[in-house]
Amino acid sequence: MNALSSARSVAPLVELIPTVRDGRSQFRLLCSDPLLSAFFDNFTRGLAKERKYRTVRAYCYALKQFLNYIQALTNLLGGLTSLDLLDALENYESFLTFGTLSDIEVVRKVARAVGGRSLGGSSVIVHLAAVNKFISASETFRAGLLELEERGYIASTAMSGFSLQRVVSIESPQKVRQAIKANSWLAGCIAGGAKKIKRKGLKPVARRSELAHTDEFGGDEMTFPIDKCKELIERAPSLRDKVLWSLIAAIGCRISEAQTMLDEDIEININHPEMNQVLIVDPGTRRDKLIRFLGEHQINELPHKGRASPKTFMIEPFASMFWMALAEYKADEYLKQKHRPFPVRHPFLIRNLESGKPMCNSYQALYERFAKAAFELTGRSYGFHSLRHMYGYYLVNHCPNPYSGGRQFGIAIDKVKQFMGHVKVATTKKYARQDAVMLESTLCAINLAKLHGGVKTVRQAQIAHLEHEIKRLKSEITAEAA
């Protein structure tokens, strides 16, 4: 029977094992190919030294999927020639993007065998970046191997260091490559000088609209409805959660920034409460302090995307809710300390409810409590990032403007960029989207006024429209109260 006609499931022969080396969390590869395992081992070790843990983890799992794709293809074809390898690399984007819906028969079969799933543009880019970096490393290895061959430094005993399954002849570079290829897919890739995968038709991701089509509560699929946020915070199942949720709502920070926040980042001025502020500090700038409370590999795992400025801008009523919840939370933690067999000594703000340990790498436990409360309140699925979207949307559209020379409501995008910690305005616009209803209504008012010979200027049309909107909203409020 033709191997391609078989629809049998191919058990993944490649698995990842978490480990810690050089004080950094990383991964090792468990597979039947010793050379591939050794190569992956050194590849991830170098990657961990130059990239953050989240990137290392994403790359390693992307490579696991790629190597299982290659292994499944090898099993289905009964082997893998250089031409097969080239086709496999050419078709990998189709495997990632379309999976079992691919037009390529062999890709569909592999996807059914290993459980291929369709990925979006952003995810595909990460996967291809990981694979291409791996291929680049193999090409560097190949070039080094050829140079050693040319200089006569490679001997049979030296080659055994690559964990090949049998002794390799060194009569000529070609025979060396053939011998390696007979024993290892990776070495076959090295011998042939595999080329990087190029994206063919997939764009990174469709550009998000810079307009927000929110409902009557100020929410949409990405933005948590601001009119329901106060109730959400009040529903928090613990003081810890109440502090966390109100903090993110008040300053629009990332959940990772809240998780790594220390007590000293919250500056309280007793004499002038209006001067209270919350700072967001990169954990990498205080490793010497964190080492007293965390292990080196834990510090290296701390997530931080970086900010242009540590300063934040707090919005009401969530700022007041945060300060009140913080005071209660501190008092509650003080009482808990008296009953703990081992008092907490670390300065992290967000702590485990029972043990008091830091939760700087415990996202899932925090997320599930938030997602449950948000769904019960809104009927929609929201994560912590929806509060960051809410913050940006509110600042650019409805926030009372404290700066002179500007409009009364809505802060300039450059200022919003600063408060959200972004480097580029383009990034801020993904969050601080203009209210589509306000924009559309303004344009409609202008067009109607022009058509019926009414007001003649844009400003006059805006005033007329806003006066009409005020009357309409007052009527709705009166009707709801009746």
Coordinates of C-alpha atoms in Angstrom, one line a residue:
M1 CA 0.0 0.0 0.0
N2 CA 1.2 3.5 -0.8
A3 CA 2.4 5.2 2.4
L4 CA 0.4 8.3 1.4
S5 CA -2.8 6.4 1.3
S6 CA -2.5 5.4 4.9
A7 CA -4.4 7.6 7.3
R8 CA -2.9 6.0 10.4
S9 CA -2.1 8.3 13.3
V10 CA 1.6 9.0 13.7
A11 CA 2.5 9.3 17.4
P12 CA 4.8 12.4 18.0
L13 CA 8.3 11.2 18.4
V14 CA 9.6 14.5 19.6
E15 CA 8.9 15.9 23.1
L16 CA 10.1 18.8 25.2
I17 CA 11.5 18.5 28.7
P18 CA 11.6 21.7 30.8
T19 CA 15.0 22.2 32.5
V20 CA 17.1 24.9 34.2
R21 CA 20.7 25.6 33.0
D22 CA 22.9 28.5 33.6
G23 CA 20.3 30.0 35.9
R24 CA 17.8 30.1 33.0
S25 CA 14.6 28.1 32.3
Q26 CA 14.8 26.4 29.0
F27 CA 14.0 23.1 27.2
R28 CA 15.6 19.9 26.1
L29 CA 14.5 17.7 23.2
L30 CA 13.6 14.0 23.7
C31 CA 13.7 12.1 20.5
S32 CA 15.3 9.0 18.8
D33 CA 17.9 11.1 17.0
P34 CA 21.0 11.7 19.3
L35 CA 22.5 14.3 16.9
L36 CA 19.2 16.2 16.7
S37 CA 18.9 16.2 20.5
A38 CA 22.4 17.4 21.0
F39 CA 22.0 20.2 18.4
F40 CA 18.7 21.3 19.9
D41 CA 20.3 21.3 23.3
N42 CA 23.0 23.7 22.3
F43 CA 20.6 25.8 20.2
T44 CA 18.2 26.4 23.1
R45 CA 21.0 27.1 25.5
G46 CA 22.3 29.9 23.2
L47 CA 18.7 31.2 22.6
A48 CA 18.1 31.4 26.4
K49 CA 21.1 33.7 26.8
E50 CA 19.9 36.2 24.3
R51 CA 16.1 36.1 24.5
K52 CA 13.4 36.3 27.2
Y53 CA 11.9 33.2 28.6
R54 CA 8.6 33.7 26.9
T55 CA 10.3 33.9 23.5
V56 CA 12.4 30.8 24.3
R57 CA 9.3 28.9 25.3
A58 CA 7.4 30.0 22.2
Y59 CA 10.3 29.1 19.9
C60 CA 10.8 25.7 21.5
Y61 CA 7.2 24.7 21.1
A62 CA 7.1 26.0 17.6
L63 CA 10.2 23.8 16.8
K64 CA 8.6 20.8 18.5
Q65 CA 5.6 21.2 16.1
F66 CA 8.0 21.5 13.1
L67 CA 10.1 18.5 14.0
N68 CA 6.9 16.4 14.6
Y69 CA 5.7 17.6 11.1
I70 CA 9.0 16.4 9.6
Q71 CA 8.9 13.1 11.6
A72 CA 5.3 12.4 10.5
L73 CA 6.1 13.2 6.9
T74 CA 9.1 10.8 7.1
N75 CA 6.9 8.0 8.4
L76 CA 4.2 8.6 5.8
L77 CA 6.7 8.7 2.9
G78 CA 8.8 5.8 4.3
G79 CA 11.8 8.0 4.3
L80 CA 12.9 11.6 3.4
T81 CA 15.1 12.5 0.4
S82 CA 16.6 15.9 -0.1
L83 CA 13.8 16.7 -2.5
D84 CA 11.2 15.6 0.0
L85 CA 12.9 17.9 2.6
L86 CA 12.8 20.8 0.2
D87 CA 9.1 20.2 -0.4
A88 CA 8.4 19.9 3.3
L89 CA 10.0 23.3 4.0
E90 CA 8.1 24.9 1.0
N91 CA 4.8 23.5 2.3
Y92 CA 5.2 24.2 6.0
E93 CA 3.3 27.5 5.8
S94 CA 0.4 25.7 4.3
F95 CA 0.5 23.2 7.1
L96 CA 0.5 25.9 9.7
T97 CA -2.2 28.1 8.0
F98 CA -4.6 25.5 6.6
G99 CA -3.8 22.2 8.3
T100 CA -6.3 19.6 7.2
L101 CA -7.9 22.0 4.8
S102 CA -4.7 22.4 2.8
D103 CA -4.8 21.8 -1.0
I104 CA -1.6 19.7 -0.7
E105 CA -2.5 16.1 -0.1
V106 CA 0.6 15.2 1.9
V107 CA 0.1 18.2 4.1
R108 CA -3.5 17.2 4.8
K109 CA -2.4 13.7 5.8
V110 CA 0.4 15.0 8.1
A111 CA -2.0 17.5 9.7
R112 CA -4.5 14.7 10.4
A113 CA -1.7 12.5 11.8
V114 CA -0.2 15.1 14.2
G115 CA -3.3 17.2 14.8
G116 CA -2.4 20.2 12.7
R117 CA -4.4 23.4 13.5
S118 CA -4.9 26.6 11.6
L119 CA -2.9 29.4 12.9
G120 CA -3.4 33.2 12.5
G121 CA -0.9 35.4 10.8
S122 CA 0.9 36.5 14.0
S123 CA 1.3 33.0 15.2
V124 CA 2.6 31.8 11.9
I125 CA 5.3 34.5 12.0
V126 CA 6.5 33.3 15.3
H127 CA 6.6 29.7 14.1
L128 CA 8.5 30.6 10.9
A129 CA 10.9 32.8 12.8
A130 CA 11.7 29.9 15.2
V131 CA 12.2 27.4 12.3
N132 CA 14.3 29.8 10.3
K133 CA 16.5 30.6 13.3
F134 CA 17.0 26.8 13.8
I135 CA 17.8 26.3 10.1
S136 CA 20.3 29.2 10.2
A137 CA 22.0 27.6 13.2
S138 CA 22.2 24.3 11.2
E139 CA 23.7 26.2 8.3
T140 CA 26.3 27.6 10.6
F141 CA 27.0 24.1 11.9
R142 CA 27.3 22.9 8.3
A143 CA 29.8 25.6 7.4
G144 CA 31.9 24.9 10.5
L145 CA 31.8 21.1 9.7
L146 CA 33.0 21.7 6.2
E147 CA 35.8 23.9 7.4
L148 CA 37.0 21.3 9.8
E149 CA 36.9 18.7 7.1
E150 CA 39.0 20.9 4.8
R151 CA 41.6 21.5 7.5
G152 CA 41.7 17.8 8.3
Y153 CA 40.6 18.2 12.0
I154 CA 37.7 15.8 11.9
A155 CA 38.5 12.2 12.8
S156 CA 36.3 9.2 13.6
T157 CA 36.7 9.7 17.3
A158 CA 35.8 13.3 17.1
M159 CA 32.7 12.6 15.1
S160 CA 31.5 10.3 17.9
G161 CA 31.1 13.4 19.9
F162 CA 28.1 14.2 17.8
S163 CA 26.5 10.9 19.0
L164 CA 26.2 9.3 15.6
Q165 CA 25.0 5.7 15.6
R166 CA 28.0 4.3 13.8
V167 CA 31.6 5.2 13.0
V168 CA 32.0 7.8 10.2
S169 CA 34.6 7.5 7.5
I170 CA 36.5 10.7 6.7
E171 CA 38.0 9.8 3.4
S172 CA 36.2 12.8 1.8
P173 CA 33.8 15.5 2.8
Q174 CA 31.2 13.9 0.6
K175 CA 31.4 10.5 2.3
V176 CA 31.2 12.2 5.7
R177 CA 28.1 14.0 4.7
Q178 CA 26.6 10.8 3.3
A179 CA 27.3 8.9 6.4
I180 CA 25.8 11.6 8.6
K181 CA 22.8 11.8 6.4
A182 CA 22.2 8.1 6.7
N183 CA 21.9 8.4 10.5
S184 CA 20.2 11.8 11.1
W185 CA 17.5 14.0 9.5
L186 CA 19.2 17.0 11.0
A187 CA 22.6 16.0 9.5
G188 CA 20.9 15.5 6.2
C189 CA 19.5 19.0 6.5
I190 CA 23.0 20.2 7.3
A191 CA 24.6 18.3 4.5
G192 CA 22.2 19.8 1.9
G193 CA 22.3 23.3 3.3
A194 CA 18.6 23.7 3.9
K195 CA 17.2 27.1 2.9
K196 CA 15.0 29.3 5.0
I197 CA 11.3 29.2 4.7
K198 CA 9.8 32.3 2.9
R199 CA 6.3 33.4 3.5
K200 CA 4.4 33.1 0.3
G201 CA 1.0 34.7 0.7
L202 CA 0.2 35.2 4.3
K203 CA 0.5 38.7 5.7
P204 CA 1.3 39.0 9.4
V205 CA -2.2 39.9 10.5
A206 CA -5.0 42.0 9.2
R207 CA -4.5 45.5 10.4
R208 CA -6.9 46.3 13.2
S209 CA -9.4 49.0 12.8
E210 CA -8.5 52.3 14.6
L211 CA -12.3 52.8 15.3
A212 CA -14.1 51.3 18.3
H213 CA -17.7 50.2 17.6
T214 CA -18.7 50.0 21.3
D215 CA -22.1 49.1 22.7
E216 CA -24.1 51.4 25.1
F217 CA -21.8 50.4 28.0
G218 CA -18.6 51.3 26.1
G219 CA -17.5 47.7 25.4
D220 CA -16.8 45.6 22.3
E221 CA -15.0 42.3 21.6
M222 CA -11.6 43.7 22.8
T223 CA -12.6 46.4 25.2
F224 CA -14.2 45.7 28.5
P225 CA -17.3 47.9 28.9
I226 CA -16.2 50.8 31.2
D227 CA -19.7 51.4 32.5
K228 CA -19.7 47.8 34.0
C229 CA -16.1 47.9 35.3
K230 CA -16.9 49.3 38.7
E231 CA -19.4 46.5 39.3
L232 CA -16.9 44.0 38.1
I233 CA -14.3 45.2 40.6
E234 CA -16.9 45.1 43.4
R235 CA -17.6 41.4 42.5
A236 CA -13.9 40.4 43.0
P237 CA -13.8 37.2 45.0
S238 CA -10.9 38.5 47.2
L239 CA -9.2 41.7 48.3
R240 CA -6.1 40.6 46.3
D241 CA -8.2 40.3 43.1
K242 CA -9.9 43.6 43.9
V243 CA -6.6 45.4 44.2
L244 CA -5.3 43.7 41.0
W245 CA -8.4 44.5 38.9
S246 CA -8.8 48.1 40.0
L247 CA -5.0 48.6 39.5
I248 CA -5.1 47.5 35.9
A249 CA -8.3 49.4 35.2
A250 CA -6.9 52.6 36.8
I251 CA -3.5 52.7 35.1
G252 CA -4.0 50.4 32.0
C253 CA -1.0 48.3 32.8
R254 CA -0.3 44.8 31.5
I255 CA -1.0 41.9 33.8
S256 CA 2.7 41.0 33.8
E257 CA 3.5 44.5 35.0
A258 CA 1.1 44.2 37.9
Q259 CA 2.4 40.7 38.8
T260 CA 6.0 42.0 39.1
M261 CA 5.1 45.2 41.0
L262 CA 6.7 45.7 44.4
D263 CA 5.3 47.6 47.4
E264 CA 7.9 50.4 46.8
D265 CA 6.5 51.0 43.3
I266 CA 3.4 52.4 45.0
E267 CA 4.3 55.9 46.3
I268 CA 1.9 57.2 49.0
N269 CA 2.0 60.8 50.1
I270 CA 0.0 61.0 53.4
N271 CA 0.0 64.8 53.5
H272 CA -0.9 65.3 49.8
P273 CA -2.9 62.2 48.6
E274 CA -3.3 63.8 45.2
M275 CA 0.5 63.2 44.8
N276 CA 0.1 59.4 45.2
Q277 CA 1.4 57.5 42.2
V278 CA 2.1 54.1 40.9
L279 CA 5.3 53.3 38.9
I280 CA 6.0 50.4 36.6
V281 CA 9.6 49.3 36.9
D282 CA 11.5 46.8 34.6
P283 CA 12.5 43.8 36.8
G284 CA 15.7 43.7 34.9
T285 CA 16.8 46.9 36.5
R286 CA 16.7 45.5 40.0
R287 CA 17.9 41.9 39.7
D288 CA 20.3 42.5 42.7
K289 CA 17.2 43.2 44.9
L290 CA 15.1 40.4 43.5
I291 CA 17.7 37.7 44.0
R292 CA 17.0 37.9 47.8
F293 CA 13.4 36.6 47.2
L294 CA 13.6 34.6 43.9
G295 CA 15.9 32.1 42.3
E296 CA 18.0 33.3 39.3
H297 CA 16.0 31.2 36.9
Q298 CA 12.7 32.7 38.3
I299 CA 14.1 36.2 37.8
N300 CA 15.0 35.4 34.2
E301 CA 11.4 34.1 33.7
L302 CA 9.8 37.4 34.8
P303 CA 7.9 38.9 31.9
H304 CA 8.4 42.5 30.9
K305 CA 7.7 43.9 27.4
G306 CA 9.4 47.2 28.3
R307 CA 8.0 50.7 28.7
A308 CA 9.1 54.1 27.5
S309 CA 8.3 55.6 30.9
P310 CA 7.7 54.2 34.4
K311 CA 5.1 56.8 35.2
T312 CA 1.4 56.1 35.0
F313 CA -1.8 58.1 34.8
M314 CA -4.7 57.0 37.0
I315 CA -8.3 57.4 36.0
E316 CA -11.4 57.5 38.2
P317 CA -13.3 55.9 39.7
F318 CA -10.9 53.0 39.5
A319 CA -8.1 55.0 41.1
S320 CA -10.1 55.6 44.3
M321 CA -11.3 52.0 44.3
F322 CA -7.6 50.9 44.1
W323 CA -6.4 53.0 47.0
M324 CA -9.3 51.9 49.2
A325 CA -8.8 48.2 48.3
L326 CA -5.1 48.5 48.8
A327 CA -5.5 49.8 52.4
E328 CA -7.9 46.9 53.2
Y329 CA -5.6 44.4 51.4
K330 CA -2.6 45.6 53.5
A331 CA -4.5 45.2 56.7
D332 CA -5.7 41.8 55.8
E333 CA -2.2 40.7 54.8
Y334 CA -0.9 41.9 58.2
L335 CA -3.4 39.7 60.0
K336 CA -2.5 36.7 57.8
Q337 CA 1.1 37.2 58.7
K338 CA 0.4 36.4 62.3
H339 CA -1.0 33.0 61.5
R340 CA 1.5 31.9 58.9
P341 CA 4.2 29.4 60.1
F342 CA 6.7 31.1 57.8
P343 CA 6.1 34.9 57.6
V344 CA 6.3 36.4 54.1
R345 CA 9.4 38.5 53.6
H346 CA 9.2 39.4 49.9
P347 CA 7.9 42.8 48.7
F348 CA 5.7 41.7 45.8
L349 CA 2.2 43.3 45.8
I350 CA 0.3 40.3 44.3
R351 CA 0.5 37.3 46.5
N352 CA -1.0 33.8 46.9
L353 CA -4.1 33.9 49.1
E354 CA -2.9 31.1 51.3
S355 CA 0.9 30.9 51.4
G356 CA 1.6 34.6 50.6
K357 CA 4.1 33.6 48.0
P358 CA 4.7 35.9 44.9
M359 CA 2.5 35.3 41.9
C360 CA 4.8 36.9 39.4
N361 CA 4.6 33.7 37.2
S362 CA 1.1 32.5 38.1
Y363 CA -1.0 34.0 35.3
Q364 CA -3.6 31.2 34.9
A365 CA -4.8 31.2 38.5
L366 CA -5.4 35.0 38.3
Y367 CA -6.9 34.9 34.9
E368 CA -9.5 32.2 35.6
R369 CA -11.0 34.2 38.5
F370 CA -11.2 37.4 36.4
A371 CA -12.6 35.6 33.3
K372 CA -15.3 33.9 35.3
A373 CA -16.5 37.2 36.9
A374 CA -16.3 39.1 33.6
F375 CA -18.4 36.5 31.8
E376 CA -21.0 36.3 34.5
L377 CA -21.4 40.1 34.4
T378 CA -21.3 40.7 30.6
G379 CA -22.0 37.4 28.9
R380 CA -18.7 37.8 27.0
S381 CA -15.3 36.3 27.4
Y382 CA -12.8 38.9 28.5
G383 CA -9.2 38.7 29.8
F384 CA -7.1 41.2 31.7
H385 CA -6.0 42.8 28.4
S386 CA -9.5 44.0 27.8
L387 CA -9.0 46.5 30.7
R388 CA -5.9 47.9 29.0
H389 CA -8.0 48.4 25.8
M390 CA -10.7 50.0 28.0
Y391 CA -8.1 52.4 29.5
G392 CA -6.8 53.5 26.1
Y393 CA -10.3 53.9 24.6
Y394 CA -11.4 56.0 27.6
L395 CA -8.4 58.3 27.5
V396 CA -8.6 59.2 23.9
N397 CA -12.3 59.6 23.7
H398 CA -14.0 60.5 27.1
C399 CA -11.4 61.4 29.7
P400 CA -11.6 64.9 31.1
N401 CA -8.6 66.6 29.6
P402 CA -6.3 68.1 32.3
Y403 CA -4.0 69.8 29.8
S404 CA -4.6 73.4 28.6
G405 CA -5.0 74.3 25.0
G406 CA -6.8 71.1 24.1
R407 CA -10.4 69.9 23.9
Q408 CA -12.4 69.4 27.1
F409 CA -12.7 65.6 26.7
G410 CA -10.2 63.2 25.3
I411 CA -6.4 63.3 25.7
A412 CA -4.0 63.7 22.7
I413 CA -2.7 60.5 21.4
D414 CA 0.9 61.4 22.1
K415 CA 0.0 61.7 25.8
V416 CA -1.9 58.5 25.8
K417 CA 1.1 56.8 24.2
Q418 CA 3.2 58.0 27.2
F419 CA 0.7 56.8 29.8
M420 CA 0.5 53.4 28.2
G421 CA 4.3 53.1 28.0
H422 CA 4.4 52.6 24.2
V423 CA 7.3 53.7 22.1
K424 CA 5.3 54.1 18.9
V425 CA 2.0 55.9 18.4
A426 CA 0.9 53.1 16.0
T427 CA 0.9 50.7 18.9
T428 CA -1.1 53.0 21.0
K429 CA -3.8 53.4 18.3
K430 CA -4.5 49.7 18.6
Y431 CA -5.8 50.4 22.1
A432 CA -6.8 54.1 22.0
R433 CA -9.3 53.7 19.2
Q434 CA -11.6 56.6 18.2
D435 CA -15.2 56.1 19.0
A436 CA -16.9 55.2 15.8
V437 CA -20.4 56.3 16.9
M438 CA -19.2 59.8 17.6
L439 CA -17.3 60.0 14.4
E440 CA -20.1 58.6 12.3
S441 CA -22.7 60.9 13.9
T442 CA -20.6 63.9 13.3
L443 CA -20.2 63.1 9.7
C444 CA -23.9 62.5 9.3
A445 CA -24.7 65.8 11.0
I446 CA -22.4 67.6 8.6
N447 CA -23.9 66.0 5.5
L448 CA -27.5 66.6 6.5
A449 CA -26.7 70.2 7.4
K450 CA -25.0 70.8 4.1
L451 CA -27.8 69.1 2.2
H452 CA -30.6 71.1 3.8
G453 CA -28.9 74.4 3.7
G454 CA -28.4 74.6 7.5
V455 CA -25.1 75.3 9.2
K456 CA -22.2 75.9 6.9
T457 CA -19.1 75.0 8.8
V458 CA -17.8 71.8 10.3
R459 CA -17.7 73.3 13.8
Q460 CA -21.3 74.5 13.6
A461 CA -22.3 71.1 12.5
Q462 CA -20.5 69.5 15.4
I463 CA -22.2 71.8 17.9
A464 CA -25.6 71.1 16.4
H465 CA -25.0 67.4 16.5
L466 CA -23.7 67.4 20.1
E467 CA -26.7 69.5 21.2
H468 CA -29.0 67.0 19.6
E469 CA -27.1 64.0 21.2
I470 CA -27.4 65.6 24.6
K471 CA -31.2 66.0 24.3
R472 CA -31.4 62.3 23.1
L473 CA -29.3 61.0 25.9
K474 CA -31.3 63.0 28.5
S475 CA -34.5 61.6 27.1
E476 CA -33.1 58.0 27.4
I477 CA -32.0 58.6 31.0
T478 CA -35.4 60.0 31.9
A479 CA -37.2 57.1 30.3
E480 CA -35.0 54.6 32.2
A481 CA -35.6 56.3 35.5
A482 CA -39.4 56.3 35.0

